[in-house]
PDB file of C-alpha atoms in Angstrom:
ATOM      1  CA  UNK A 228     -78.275 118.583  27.956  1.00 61.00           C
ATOM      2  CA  UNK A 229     -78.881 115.039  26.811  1.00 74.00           C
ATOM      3  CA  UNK A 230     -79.493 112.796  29.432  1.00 70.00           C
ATOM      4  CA  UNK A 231     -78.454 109.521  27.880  1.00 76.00           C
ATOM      5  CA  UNK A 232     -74.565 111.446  26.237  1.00 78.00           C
ATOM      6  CA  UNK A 233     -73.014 111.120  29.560  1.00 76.00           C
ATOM      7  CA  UNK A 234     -73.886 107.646  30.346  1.00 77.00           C
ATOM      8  CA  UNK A 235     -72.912 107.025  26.702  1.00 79.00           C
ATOM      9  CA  UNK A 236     -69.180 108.689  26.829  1.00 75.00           C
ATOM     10  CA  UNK A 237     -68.818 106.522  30.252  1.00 73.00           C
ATOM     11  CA  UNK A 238     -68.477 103.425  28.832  1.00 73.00           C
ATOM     12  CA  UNK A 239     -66.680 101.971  25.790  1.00 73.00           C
ATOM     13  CA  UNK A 240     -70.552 101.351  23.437  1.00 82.00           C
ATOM     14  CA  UNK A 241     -69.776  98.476  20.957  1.00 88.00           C
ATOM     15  CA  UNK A 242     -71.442  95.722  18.844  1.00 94.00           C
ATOM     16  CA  UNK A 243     -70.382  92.927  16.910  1.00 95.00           C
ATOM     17  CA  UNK A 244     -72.405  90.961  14.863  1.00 96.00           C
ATOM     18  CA  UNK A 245     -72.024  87.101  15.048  1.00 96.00           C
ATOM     19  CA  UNK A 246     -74.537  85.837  12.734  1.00 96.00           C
ATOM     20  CA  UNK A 247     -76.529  86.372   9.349  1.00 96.00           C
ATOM     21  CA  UNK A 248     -78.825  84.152   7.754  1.00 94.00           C
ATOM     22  CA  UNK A 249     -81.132  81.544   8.640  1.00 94.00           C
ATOM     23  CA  UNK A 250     -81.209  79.978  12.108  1.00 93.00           C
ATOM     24  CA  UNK A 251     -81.368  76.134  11.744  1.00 89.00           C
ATOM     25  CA  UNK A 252     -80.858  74.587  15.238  1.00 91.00           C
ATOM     26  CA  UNK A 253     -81.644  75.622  18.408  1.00 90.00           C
ATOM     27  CA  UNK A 254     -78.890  78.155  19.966  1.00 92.00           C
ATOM     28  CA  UNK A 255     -78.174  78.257  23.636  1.00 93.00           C
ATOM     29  CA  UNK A 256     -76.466  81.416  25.250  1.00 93.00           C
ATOM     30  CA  UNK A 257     -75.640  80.807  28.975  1.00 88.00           C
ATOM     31  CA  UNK A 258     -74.068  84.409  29.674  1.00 82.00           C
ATOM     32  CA  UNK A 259     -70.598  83.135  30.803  1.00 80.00           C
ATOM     33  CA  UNK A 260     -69.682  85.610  28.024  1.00 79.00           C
ATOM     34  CA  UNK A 261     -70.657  88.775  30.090  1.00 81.00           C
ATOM     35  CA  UNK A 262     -71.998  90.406  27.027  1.00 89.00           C
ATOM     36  CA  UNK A 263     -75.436  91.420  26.060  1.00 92.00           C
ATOM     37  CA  UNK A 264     -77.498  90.646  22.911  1.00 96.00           C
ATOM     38  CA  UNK A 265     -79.310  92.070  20.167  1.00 96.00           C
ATOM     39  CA  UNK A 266     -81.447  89.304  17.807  1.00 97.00           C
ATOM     40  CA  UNK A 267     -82.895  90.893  14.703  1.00 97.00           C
ATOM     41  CA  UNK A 268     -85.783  88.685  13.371  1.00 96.00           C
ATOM     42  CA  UNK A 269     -86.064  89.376   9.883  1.00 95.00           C
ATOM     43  CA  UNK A 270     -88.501  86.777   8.425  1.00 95.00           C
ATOM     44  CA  UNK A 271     -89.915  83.442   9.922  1.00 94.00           C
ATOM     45  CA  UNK A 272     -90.365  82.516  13.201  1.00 95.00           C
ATOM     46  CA  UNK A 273     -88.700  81.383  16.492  1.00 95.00           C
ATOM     47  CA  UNK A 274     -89.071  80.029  19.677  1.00 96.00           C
ATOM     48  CA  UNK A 275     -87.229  82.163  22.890  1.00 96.00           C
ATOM     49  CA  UNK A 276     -86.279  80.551  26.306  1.00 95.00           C
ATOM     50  CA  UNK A 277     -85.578  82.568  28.848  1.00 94.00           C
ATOM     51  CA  UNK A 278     -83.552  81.471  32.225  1.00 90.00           C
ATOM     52  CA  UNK A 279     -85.033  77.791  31.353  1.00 88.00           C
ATOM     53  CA  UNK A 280     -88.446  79.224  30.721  1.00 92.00           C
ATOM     54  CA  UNK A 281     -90.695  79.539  27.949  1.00 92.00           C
ATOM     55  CA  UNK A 282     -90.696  82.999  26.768  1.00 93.00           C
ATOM     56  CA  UNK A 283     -92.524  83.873  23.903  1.00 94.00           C
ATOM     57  CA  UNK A 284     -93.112  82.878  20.011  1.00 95.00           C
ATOM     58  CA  UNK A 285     -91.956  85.561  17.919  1.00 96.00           C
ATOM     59  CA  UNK A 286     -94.189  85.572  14.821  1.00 94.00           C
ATOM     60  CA  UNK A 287     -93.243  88.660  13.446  1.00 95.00           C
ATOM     61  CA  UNK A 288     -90.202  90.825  12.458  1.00 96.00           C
ATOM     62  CA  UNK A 289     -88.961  92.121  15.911  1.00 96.00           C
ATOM     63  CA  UNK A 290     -86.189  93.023  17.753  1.00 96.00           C
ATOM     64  CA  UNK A 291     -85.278  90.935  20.686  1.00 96.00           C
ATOM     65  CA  UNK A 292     -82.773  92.791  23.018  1.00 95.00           C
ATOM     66  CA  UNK A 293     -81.074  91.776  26.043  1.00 94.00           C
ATOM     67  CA  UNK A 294     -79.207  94.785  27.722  1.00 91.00           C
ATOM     68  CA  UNK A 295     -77.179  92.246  29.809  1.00 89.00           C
ATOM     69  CA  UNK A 296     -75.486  88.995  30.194  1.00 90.00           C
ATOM     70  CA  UNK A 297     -78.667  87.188  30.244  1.00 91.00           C
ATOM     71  CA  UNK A 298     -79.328  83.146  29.843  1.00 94.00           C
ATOM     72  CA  UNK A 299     -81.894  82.741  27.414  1.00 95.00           C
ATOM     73  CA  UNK A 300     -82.223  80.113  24.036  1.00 96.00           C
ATOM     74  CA  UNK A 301     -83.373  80.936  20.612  1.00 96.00           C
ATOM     75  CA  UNK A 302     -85.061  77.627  18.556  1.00 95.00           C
ATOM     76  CA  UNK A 303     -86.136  77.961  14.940  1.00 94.00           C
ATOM     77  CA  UNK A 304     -89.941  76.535  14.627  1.00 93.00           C
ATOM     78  CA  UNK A 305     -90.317  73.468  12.737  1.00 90.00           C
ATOM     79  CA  UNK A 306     -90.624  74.017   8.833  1.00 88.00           C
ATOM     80  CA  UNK A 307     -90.825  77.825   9.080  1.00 88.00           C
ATOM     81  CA  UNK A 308     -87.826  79.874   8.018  1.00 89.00           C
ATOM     82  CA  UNK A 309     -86.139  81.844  10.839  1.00 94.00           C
ATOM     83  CA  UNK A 310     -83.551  85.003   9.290  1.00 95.00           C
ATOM     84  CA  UNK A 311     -81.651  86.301  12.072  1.00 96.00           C
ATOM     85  CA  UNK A 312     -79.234  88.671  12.469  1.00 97.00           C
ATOM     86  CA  UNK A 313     -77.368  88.474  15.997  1.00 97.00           C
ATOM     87  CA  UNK A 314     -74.824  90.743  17.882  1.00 97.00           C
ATOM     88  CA  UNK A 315     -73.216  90.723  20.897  1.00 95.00           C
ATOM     89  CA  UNK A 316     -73.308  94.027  23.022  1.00 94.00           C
ATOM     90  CA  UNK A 317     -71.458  96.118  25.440  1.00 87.00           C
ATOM     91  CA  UNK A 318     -73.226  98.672  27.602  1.00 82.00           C
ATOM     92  CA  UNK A 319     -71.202  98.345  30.345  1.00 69.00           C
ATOM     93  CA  UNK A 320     -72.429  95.758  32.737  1.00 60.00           C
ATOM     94  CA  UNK A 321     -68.823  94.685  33.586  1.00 65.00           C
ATOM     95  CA  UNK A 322     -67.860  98.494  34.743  1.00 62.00           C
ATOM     96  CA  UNK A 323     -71.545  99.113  36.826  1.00 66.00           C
ATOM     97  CA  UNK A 324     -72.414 100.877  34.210  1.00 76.00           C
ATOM     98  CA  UNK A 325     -75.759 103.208  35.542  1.00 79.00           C
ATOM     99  CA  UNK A 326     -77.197 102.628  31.808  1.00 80.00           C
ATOM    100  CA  UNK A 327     -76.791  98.768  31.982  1.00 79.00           C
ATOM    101  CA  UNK A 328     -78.164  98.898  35.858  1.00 79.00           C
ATOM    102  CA  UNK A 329     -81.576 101.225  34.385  1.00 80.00           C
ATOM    103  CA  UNK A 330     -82.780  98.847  32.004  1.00 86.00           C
ATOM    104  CA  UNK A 331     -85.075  96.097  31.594  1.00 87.00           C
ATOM    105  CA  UNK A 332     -83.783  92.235  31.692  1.00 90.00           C
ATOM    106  CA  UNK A 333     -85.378  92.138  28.052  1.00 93.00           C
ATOM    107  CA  UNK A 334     -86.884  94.137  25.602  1.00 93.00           C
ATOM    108  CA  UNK A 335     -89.072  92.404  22.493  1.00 95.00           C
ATOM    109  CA  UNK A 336     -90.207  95.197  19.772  1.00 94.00           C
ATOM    110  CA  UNK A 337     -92.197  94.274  16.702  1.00 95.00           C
ATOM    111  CA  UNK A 338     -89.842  96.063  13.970  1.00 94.00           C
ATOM    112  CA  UNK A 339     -93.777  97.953  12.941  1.00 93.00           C
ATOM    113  CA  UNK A 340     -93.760  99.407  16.509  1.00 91.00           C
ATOM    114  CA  UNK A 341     -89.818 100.819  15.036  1.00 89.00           C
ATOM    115  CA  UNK A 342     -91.290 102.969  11.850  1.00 87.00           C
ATOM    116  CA  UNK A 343     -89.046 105.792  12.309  1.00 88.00           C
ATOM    117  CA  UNK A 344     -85.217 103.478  12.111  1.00 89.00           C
ATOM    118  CA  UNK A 345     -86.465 101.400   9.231  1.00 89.00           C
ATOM    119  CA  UNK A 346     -83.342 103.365   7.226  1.00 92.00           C
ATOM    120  CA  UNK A 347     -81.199 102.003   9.683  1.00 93.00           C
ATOM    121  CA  UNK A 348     -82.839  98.403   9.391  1.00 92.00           C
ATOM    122  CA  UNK A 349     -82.968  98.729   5.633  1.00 93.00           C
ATOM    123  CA  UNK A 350     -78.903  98.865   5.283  1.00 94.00           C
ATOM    124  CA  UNK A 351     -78.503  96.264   7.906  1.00 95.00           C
ATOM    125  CA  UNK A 352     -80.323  93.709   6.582  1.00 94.00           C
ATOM    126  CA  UNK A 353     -78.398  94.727   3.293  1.00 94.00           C
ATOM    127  CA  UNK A 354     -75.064  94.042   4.398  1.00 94.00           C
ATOM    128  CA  UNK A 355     -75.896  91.128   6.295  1.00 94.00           C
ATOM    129  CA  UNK A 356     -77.587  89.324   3.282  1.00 92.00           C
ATOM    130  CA  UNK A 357     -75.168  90.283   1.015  1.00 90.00           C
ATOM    131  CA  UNK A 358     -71.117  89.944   0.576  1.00 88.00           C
ATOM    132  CA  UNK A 359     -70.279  93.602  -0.156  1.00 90.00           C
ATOM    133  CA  UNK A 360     -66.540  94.917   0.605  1.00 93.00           C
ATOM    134  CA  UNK A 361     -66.062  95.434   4.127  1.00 94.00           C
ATOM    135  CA  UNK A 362     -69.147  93.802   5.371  1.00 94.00           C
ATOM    136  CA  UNK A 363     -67.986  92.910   9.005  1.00 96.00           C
ATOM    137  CA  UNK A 364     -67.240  96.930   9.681  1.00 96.00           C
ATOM    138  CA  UNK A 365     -70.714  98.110   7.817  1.00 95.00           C
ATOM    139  CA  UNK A 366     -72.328  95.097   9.832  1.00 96.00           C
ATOM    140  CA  UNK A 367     -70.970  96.426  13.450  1.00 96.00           C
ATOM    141  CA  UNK A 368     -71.237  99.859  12.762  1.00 96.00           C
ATOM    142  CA  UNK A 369     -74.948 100.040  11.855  1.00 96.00           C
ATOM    143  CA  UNK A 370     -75.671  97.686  14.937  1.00 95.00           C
ATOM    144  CA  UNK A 371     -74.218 100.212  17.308  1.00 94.00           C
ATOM    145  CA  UNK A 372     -76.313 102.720  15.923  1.00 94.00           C
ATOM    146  CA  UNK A 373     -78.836 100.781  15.803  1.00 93.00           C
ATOM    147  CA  UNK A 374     -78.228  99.715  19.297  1.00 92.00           C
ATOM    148  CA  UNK A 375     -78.762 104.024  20.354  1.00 91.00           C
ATOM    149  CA  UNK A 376     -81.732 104.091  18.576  1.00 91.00           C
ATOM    150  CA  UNK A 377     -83.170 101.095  20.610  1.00 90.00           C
ATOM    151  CA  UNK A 378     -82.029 102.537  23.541  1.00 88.00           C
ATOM    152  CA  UNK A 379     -83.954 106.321  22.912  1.00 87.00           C
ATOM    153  CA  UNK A 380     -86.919 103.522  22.162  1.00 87.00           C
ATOM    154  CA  UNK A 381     -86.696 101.792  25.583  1.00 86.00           C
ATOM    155  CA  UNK A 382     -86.149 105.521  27.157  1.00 81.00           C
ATOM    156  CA  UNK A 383     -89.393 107.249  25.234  1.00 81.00           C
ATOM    157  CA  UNK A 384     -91.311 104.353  25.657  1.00 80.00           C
ATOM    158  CA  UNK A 385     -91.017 104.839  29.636  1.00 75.00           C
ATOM    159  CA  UNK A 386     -89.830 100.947  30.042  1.00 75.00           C
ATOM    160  CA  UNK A 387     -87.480 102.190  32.659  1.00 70.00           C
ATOM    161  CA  UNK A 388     -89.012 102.732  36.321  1.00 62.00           C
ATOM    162  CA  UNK A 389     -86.982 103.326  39.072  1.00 66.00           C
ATOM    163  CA  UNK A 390     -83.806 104.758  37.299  1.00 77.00           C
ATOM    164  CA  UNK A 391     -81.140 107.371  36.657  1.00 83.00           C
ATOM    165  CA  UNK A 392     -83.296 108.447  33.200  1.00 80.00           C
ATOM    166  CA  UNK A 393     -86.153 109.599  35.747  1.00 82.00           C
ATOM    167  CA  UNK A 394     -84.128 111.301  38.145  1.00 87.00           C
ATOM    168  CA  UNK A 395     -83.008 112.894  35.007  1.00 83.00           C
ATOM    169  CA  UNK A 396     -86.440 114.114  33.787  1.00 78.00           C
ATOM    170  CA  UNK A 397     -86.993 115.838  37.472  1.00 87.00           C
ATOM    171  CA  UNK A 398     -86.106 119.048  37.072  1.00 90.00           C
ATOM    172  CA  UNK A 399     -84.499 119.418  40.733  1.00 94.00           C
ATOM    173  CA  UNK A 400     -83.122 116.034  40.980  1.00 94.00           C
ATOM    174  CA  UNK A 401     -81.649 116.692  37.290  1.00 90.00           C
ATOM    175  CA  UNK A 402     -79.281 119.257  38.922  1.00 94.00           C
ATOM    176  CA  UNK A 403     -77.945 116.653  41.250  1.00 96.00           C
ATOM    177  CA  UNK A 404     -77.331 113.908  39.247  1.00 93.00           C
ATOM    178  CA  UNK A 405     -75.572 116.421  36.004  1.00 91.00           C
ATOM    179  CA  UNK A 406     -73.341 117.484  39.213  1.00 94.00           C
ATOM    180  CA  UNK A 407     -72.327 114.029  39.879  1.00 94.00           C
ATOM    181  CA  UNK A 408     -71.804 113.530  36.660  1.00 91.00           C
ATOM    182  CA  UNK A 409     -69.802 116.432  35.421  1.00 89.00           C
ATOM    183  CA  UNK A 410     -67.501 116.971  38.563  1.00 93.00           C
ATOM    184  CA  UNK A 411     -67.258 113.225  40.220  1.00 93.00           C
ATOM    185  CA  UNK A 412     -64.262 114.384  41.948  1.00 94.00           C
ATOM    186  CA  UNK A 413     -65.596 116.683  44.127  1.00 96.00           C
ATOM    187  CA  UNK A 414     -65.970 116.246  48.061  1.00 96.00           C
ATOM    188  CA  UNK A 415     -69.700 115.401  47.558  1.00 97.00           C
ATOM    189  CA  UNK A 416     -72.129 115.085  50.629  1.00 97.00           C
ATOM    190  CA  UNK A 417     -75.759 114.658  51.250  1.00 97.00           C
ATOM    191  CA  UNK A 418     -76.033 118.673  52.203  1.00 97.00           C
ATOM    192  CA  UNK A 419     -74.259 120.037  49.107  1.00 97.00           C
ATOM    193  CA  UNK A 420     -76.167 117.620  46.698  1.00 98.00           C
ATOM    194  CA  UNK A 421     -79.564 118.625  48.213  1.00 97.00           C
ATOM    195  CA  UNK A 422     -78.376 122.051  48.095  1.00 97.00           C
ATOM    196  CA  UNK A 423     -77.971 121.726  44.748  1.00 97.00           C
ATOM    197  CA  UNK A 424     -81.481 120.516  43.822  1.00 96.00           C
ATOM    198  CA  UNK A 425     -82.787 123.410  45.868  1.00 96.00           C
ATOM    199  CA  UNK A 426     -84.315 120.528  48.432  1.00 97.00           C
ATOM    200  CA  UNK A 427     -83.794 119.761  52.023  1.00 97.00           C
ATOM    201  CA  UNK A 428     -81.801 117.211  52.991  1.00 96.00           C
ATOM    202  CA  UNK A 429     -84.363 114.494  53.611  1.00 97.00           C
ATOM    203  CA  UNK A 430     -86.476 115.778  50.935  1.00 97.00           C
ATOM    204  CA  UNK A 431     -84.092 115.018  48.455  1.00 97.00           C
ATOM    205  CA  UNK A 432     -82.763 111.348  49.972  1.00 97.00           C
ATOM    206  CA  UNK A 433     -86.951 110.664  50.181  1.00 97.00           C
ATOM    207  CA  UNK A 434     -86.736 111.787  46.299  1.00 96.00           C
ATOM    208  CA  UNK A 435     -83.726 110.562  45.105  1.00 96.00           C
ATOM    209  CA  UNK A 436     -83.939 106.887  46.661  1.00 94.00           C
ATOM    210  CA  UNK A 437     -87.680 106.663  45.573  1.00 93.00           C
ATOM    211  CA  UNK A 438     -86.881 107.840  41.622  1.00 91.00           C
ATOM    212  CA  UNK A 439     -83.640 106.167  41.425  1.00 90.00           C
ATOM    213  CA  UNK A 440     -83.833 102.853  43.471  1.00 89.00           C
ATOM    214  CA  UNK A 441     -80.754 104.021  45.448  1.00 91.00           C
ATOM    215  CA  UNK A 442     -79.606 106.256  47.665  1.00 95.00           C
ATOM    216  CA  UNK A 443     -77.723 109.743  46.254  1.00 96.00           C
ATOM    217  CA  UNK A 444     -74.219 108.685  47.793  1.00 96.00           C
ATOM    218  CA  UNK A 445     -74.591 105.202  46.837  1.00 93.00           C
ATOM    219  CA  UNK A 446     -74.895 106.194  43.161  1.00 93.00           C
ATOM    220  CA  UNK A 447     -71.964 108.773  43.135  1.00 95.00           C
ATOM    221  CA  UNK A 448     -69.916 105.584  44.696  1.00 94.00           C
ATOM    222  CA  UNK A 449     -71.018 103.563  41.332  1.00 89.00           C
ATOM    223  CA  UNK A 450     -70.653 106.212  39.145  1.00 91.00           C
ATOM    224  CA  UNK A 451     -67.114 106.947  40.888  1.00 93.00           C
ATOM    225  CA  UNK A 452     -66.490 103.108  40.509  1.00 91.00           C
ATOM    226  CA  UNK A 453     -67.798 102.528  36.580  1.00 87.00           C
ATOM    227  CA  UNK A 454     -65.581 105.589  35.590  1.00 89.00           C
ATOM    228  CA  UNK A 455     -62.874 103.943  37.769  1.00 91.00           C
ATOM    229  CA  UNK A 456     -63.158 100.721  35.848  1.00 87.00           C
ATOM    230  CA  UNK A 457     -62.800 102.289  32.319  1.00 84.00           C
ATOM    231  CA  UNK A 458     -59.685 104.131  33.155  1.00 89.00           C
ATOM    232  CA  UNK A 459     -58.539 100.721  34.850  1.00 89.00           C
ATOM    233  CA  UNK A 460     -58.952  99.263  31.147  1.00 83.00           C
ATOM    234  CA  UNK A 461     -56.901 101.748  30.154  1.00 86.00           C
ATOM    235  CA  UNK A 462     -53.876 101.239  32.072  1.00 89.00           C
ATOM    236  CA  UNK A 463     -53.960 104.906  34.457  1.00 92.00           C
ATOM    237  CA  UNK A 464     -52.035 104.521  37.232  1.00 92.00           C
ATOM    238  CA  UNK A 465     -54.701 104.056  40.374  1.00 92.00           C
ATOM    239  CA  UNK A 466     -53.104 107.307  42.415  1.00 92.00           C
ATOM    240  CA  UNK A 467     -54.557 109.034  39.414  1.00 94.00           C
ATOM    241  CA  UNK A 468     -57.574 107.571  39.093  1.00 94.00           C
ATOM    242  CA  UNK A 469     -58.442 107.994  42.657  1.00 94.00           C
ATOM    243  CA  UNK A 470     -57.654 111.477  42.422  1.00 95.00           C
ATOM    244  CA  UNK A 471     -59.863 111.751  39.380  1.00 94.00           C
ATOM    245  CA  UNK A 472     -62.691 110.137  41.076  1.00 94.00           C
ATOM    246  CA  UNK A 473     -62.784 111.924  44.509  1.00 94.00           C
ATOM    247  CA  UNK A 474     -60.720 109.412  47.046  1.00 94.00           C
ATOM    248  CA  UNK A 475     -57.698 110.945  48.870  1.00 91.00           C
ATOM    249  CA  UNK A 476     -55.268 108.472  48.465  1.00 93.00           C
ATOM    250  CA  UNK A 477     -55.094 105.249  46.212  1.00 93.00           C
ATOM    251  CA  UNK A 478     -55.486 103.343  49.185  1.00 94.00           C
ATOM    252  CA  UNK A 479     -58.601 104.658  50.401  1.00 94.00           C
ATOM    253  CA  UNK A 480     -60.096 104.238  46.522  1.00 94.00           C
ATOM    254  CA  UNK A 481     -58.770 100.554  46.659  1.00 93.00           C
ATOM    255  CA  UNK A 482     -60.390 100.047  49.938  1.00 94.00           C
ATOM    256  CA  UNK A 483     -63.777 101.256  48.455  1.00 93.00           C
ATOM    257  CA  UNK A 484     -63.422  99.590  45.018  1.00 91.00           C
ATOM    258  CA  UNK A 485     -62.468  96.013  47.480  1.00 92.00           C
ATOM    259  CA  UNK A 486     -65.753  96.370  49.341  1.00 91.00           C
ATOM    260  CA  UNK A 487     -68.081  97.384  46.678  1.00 88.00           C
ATOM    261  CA  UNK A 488     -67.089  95.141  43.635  1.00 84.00           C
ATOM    262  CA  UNK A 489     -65.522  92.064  45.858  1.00 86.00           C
ATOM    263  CA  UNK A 490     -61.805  92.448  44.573  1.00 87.00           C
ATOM    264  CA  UNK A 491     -59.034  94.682  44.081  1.00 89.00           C
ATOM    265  CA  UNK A 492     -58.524  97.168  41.237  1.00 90.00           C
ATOM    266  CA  UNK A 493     -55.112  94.986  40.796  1.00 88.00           C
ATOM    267  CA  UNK A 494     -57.047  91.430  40.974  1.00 86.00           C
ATOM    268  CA  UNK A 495     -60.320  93.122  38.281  1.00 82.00           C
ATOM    269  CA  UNK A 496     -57.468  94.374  36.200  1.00 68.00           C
TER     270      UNK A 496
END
């Protein structure tokens, strides 16, 4: 099974692209916007800040990705073009998303290091330099594809450590997390998910906490939660959704959802 499908159908993927052309002034993005961001370097160079630091000086076509709400400044260098495209992101960080939580604070990618999507950046570029029909739709739609293939990138490319990617490459913690994942309703305990990886008990905590960063029961409670938050969003009644998501009563999911996120399913609706 694809590891990355169900993290993929568990939150509501989108881009939008804010900007085409050639970056004149410096830009400041303070994350109050709780999206993330994907700047496209075409030609030229620029200058990137990041959390009031000096970053680097991007000299080359690259890809500059930031998975999540991230403060960070983008200034054109001094008599050097700079032709950006720029889109805003969603992978989820509002909902706990496990894919949002697994990557890096910021990914830079020389577009030569990206051979095998230069299609993809090829029609990009060409709707976002030109004034075809439709351009805003093209424009998003090729960024959230092109937003997967950075993703698989990031994935291949090993730049995630402790995460839910390397439990999934571990064949007996693999079996764990898929049963999380497919049934997150069920009565779930430490015994019958290291019974299900074929480990002992505190074999596969030891595992599970050392791959993942967390303990097993900790992620089913995000997991629980992020899927929780997406049927929030769309307006399910919570005796349903806590149901759905293994809590007994709406009460008992509300008293979990209070304590983990700081607020009430009413109050984050």
């Amino acid at each position: 099974m694809d590891p990355l499908l169900p993290l993929l159908n568990q939150i509501s993927l989108s881009a939008k692209v804010f900007f085409t052309g050639d970056l004149c002034q410096v830009v400041n993005f303070d994350g109050s916007d709780m999206v993330g961001h994907i700047h496209l370097l075409r030609a030229g160079q620029l200058d990137l800040m990041f959390r009031g630091k000096p970053l680097a000086r991007i000299d080359q076509p690259s890809v500059v990705f930031f998975p999540k709400p991230t403060i960070h400044v983008l200034t054109p260098v001094p008599d050097e073009p700079c032709e950006l495209v720029c889109a805003m992101i969603d992978l989820g960080a509002k909902v706990r998303s496990p894919l949002a939580t697994a990557l890096p604070e910021f990914v830079i990618v020389p577009l030569s290091d990206m051979q095998q999507i230069s299609p993809t950046l090829q029609l990009l570029f060409h709707e976002a330099f030109e004034q075809a029909l439709g351009r805003q739709a093209a424009l998003d739609r090729l960024a959230e594809y092109f937003l997967i293939q950075i993703l698989r990138h990031v994935i291949q490319h090993g730049q995630l450590q402790q995460s839910i990617f390397a439990a999934l490459a571990e064949p007996r913690l693999a079996l764990a997390v898929k049963a999380m994942h497919e049934n997150p309703s069920h009565p779930w305990t430490l015994e019958t998910l290291a019974d299900v990886s074929g480990m002992s008990r505190a074999r596969f905590a030891a595992n599970f906490k050392a791959t993942v960063g967390t303990t097993p029961l900790d992620y089913l409670t995000d997991w629980r939660l992020s899927i929780a938050q997406n049927m929030i969003r769309q307006g399910k009644p919570l005796k349903s959704i806590a149901a759905q998501v293994g809590y007994q009563s709406s009460a008992a999911f509300s008293r979990v959802f209070a304590k983990r996120l700081g607020t009430t399913p009413t109050e984050w609706q």
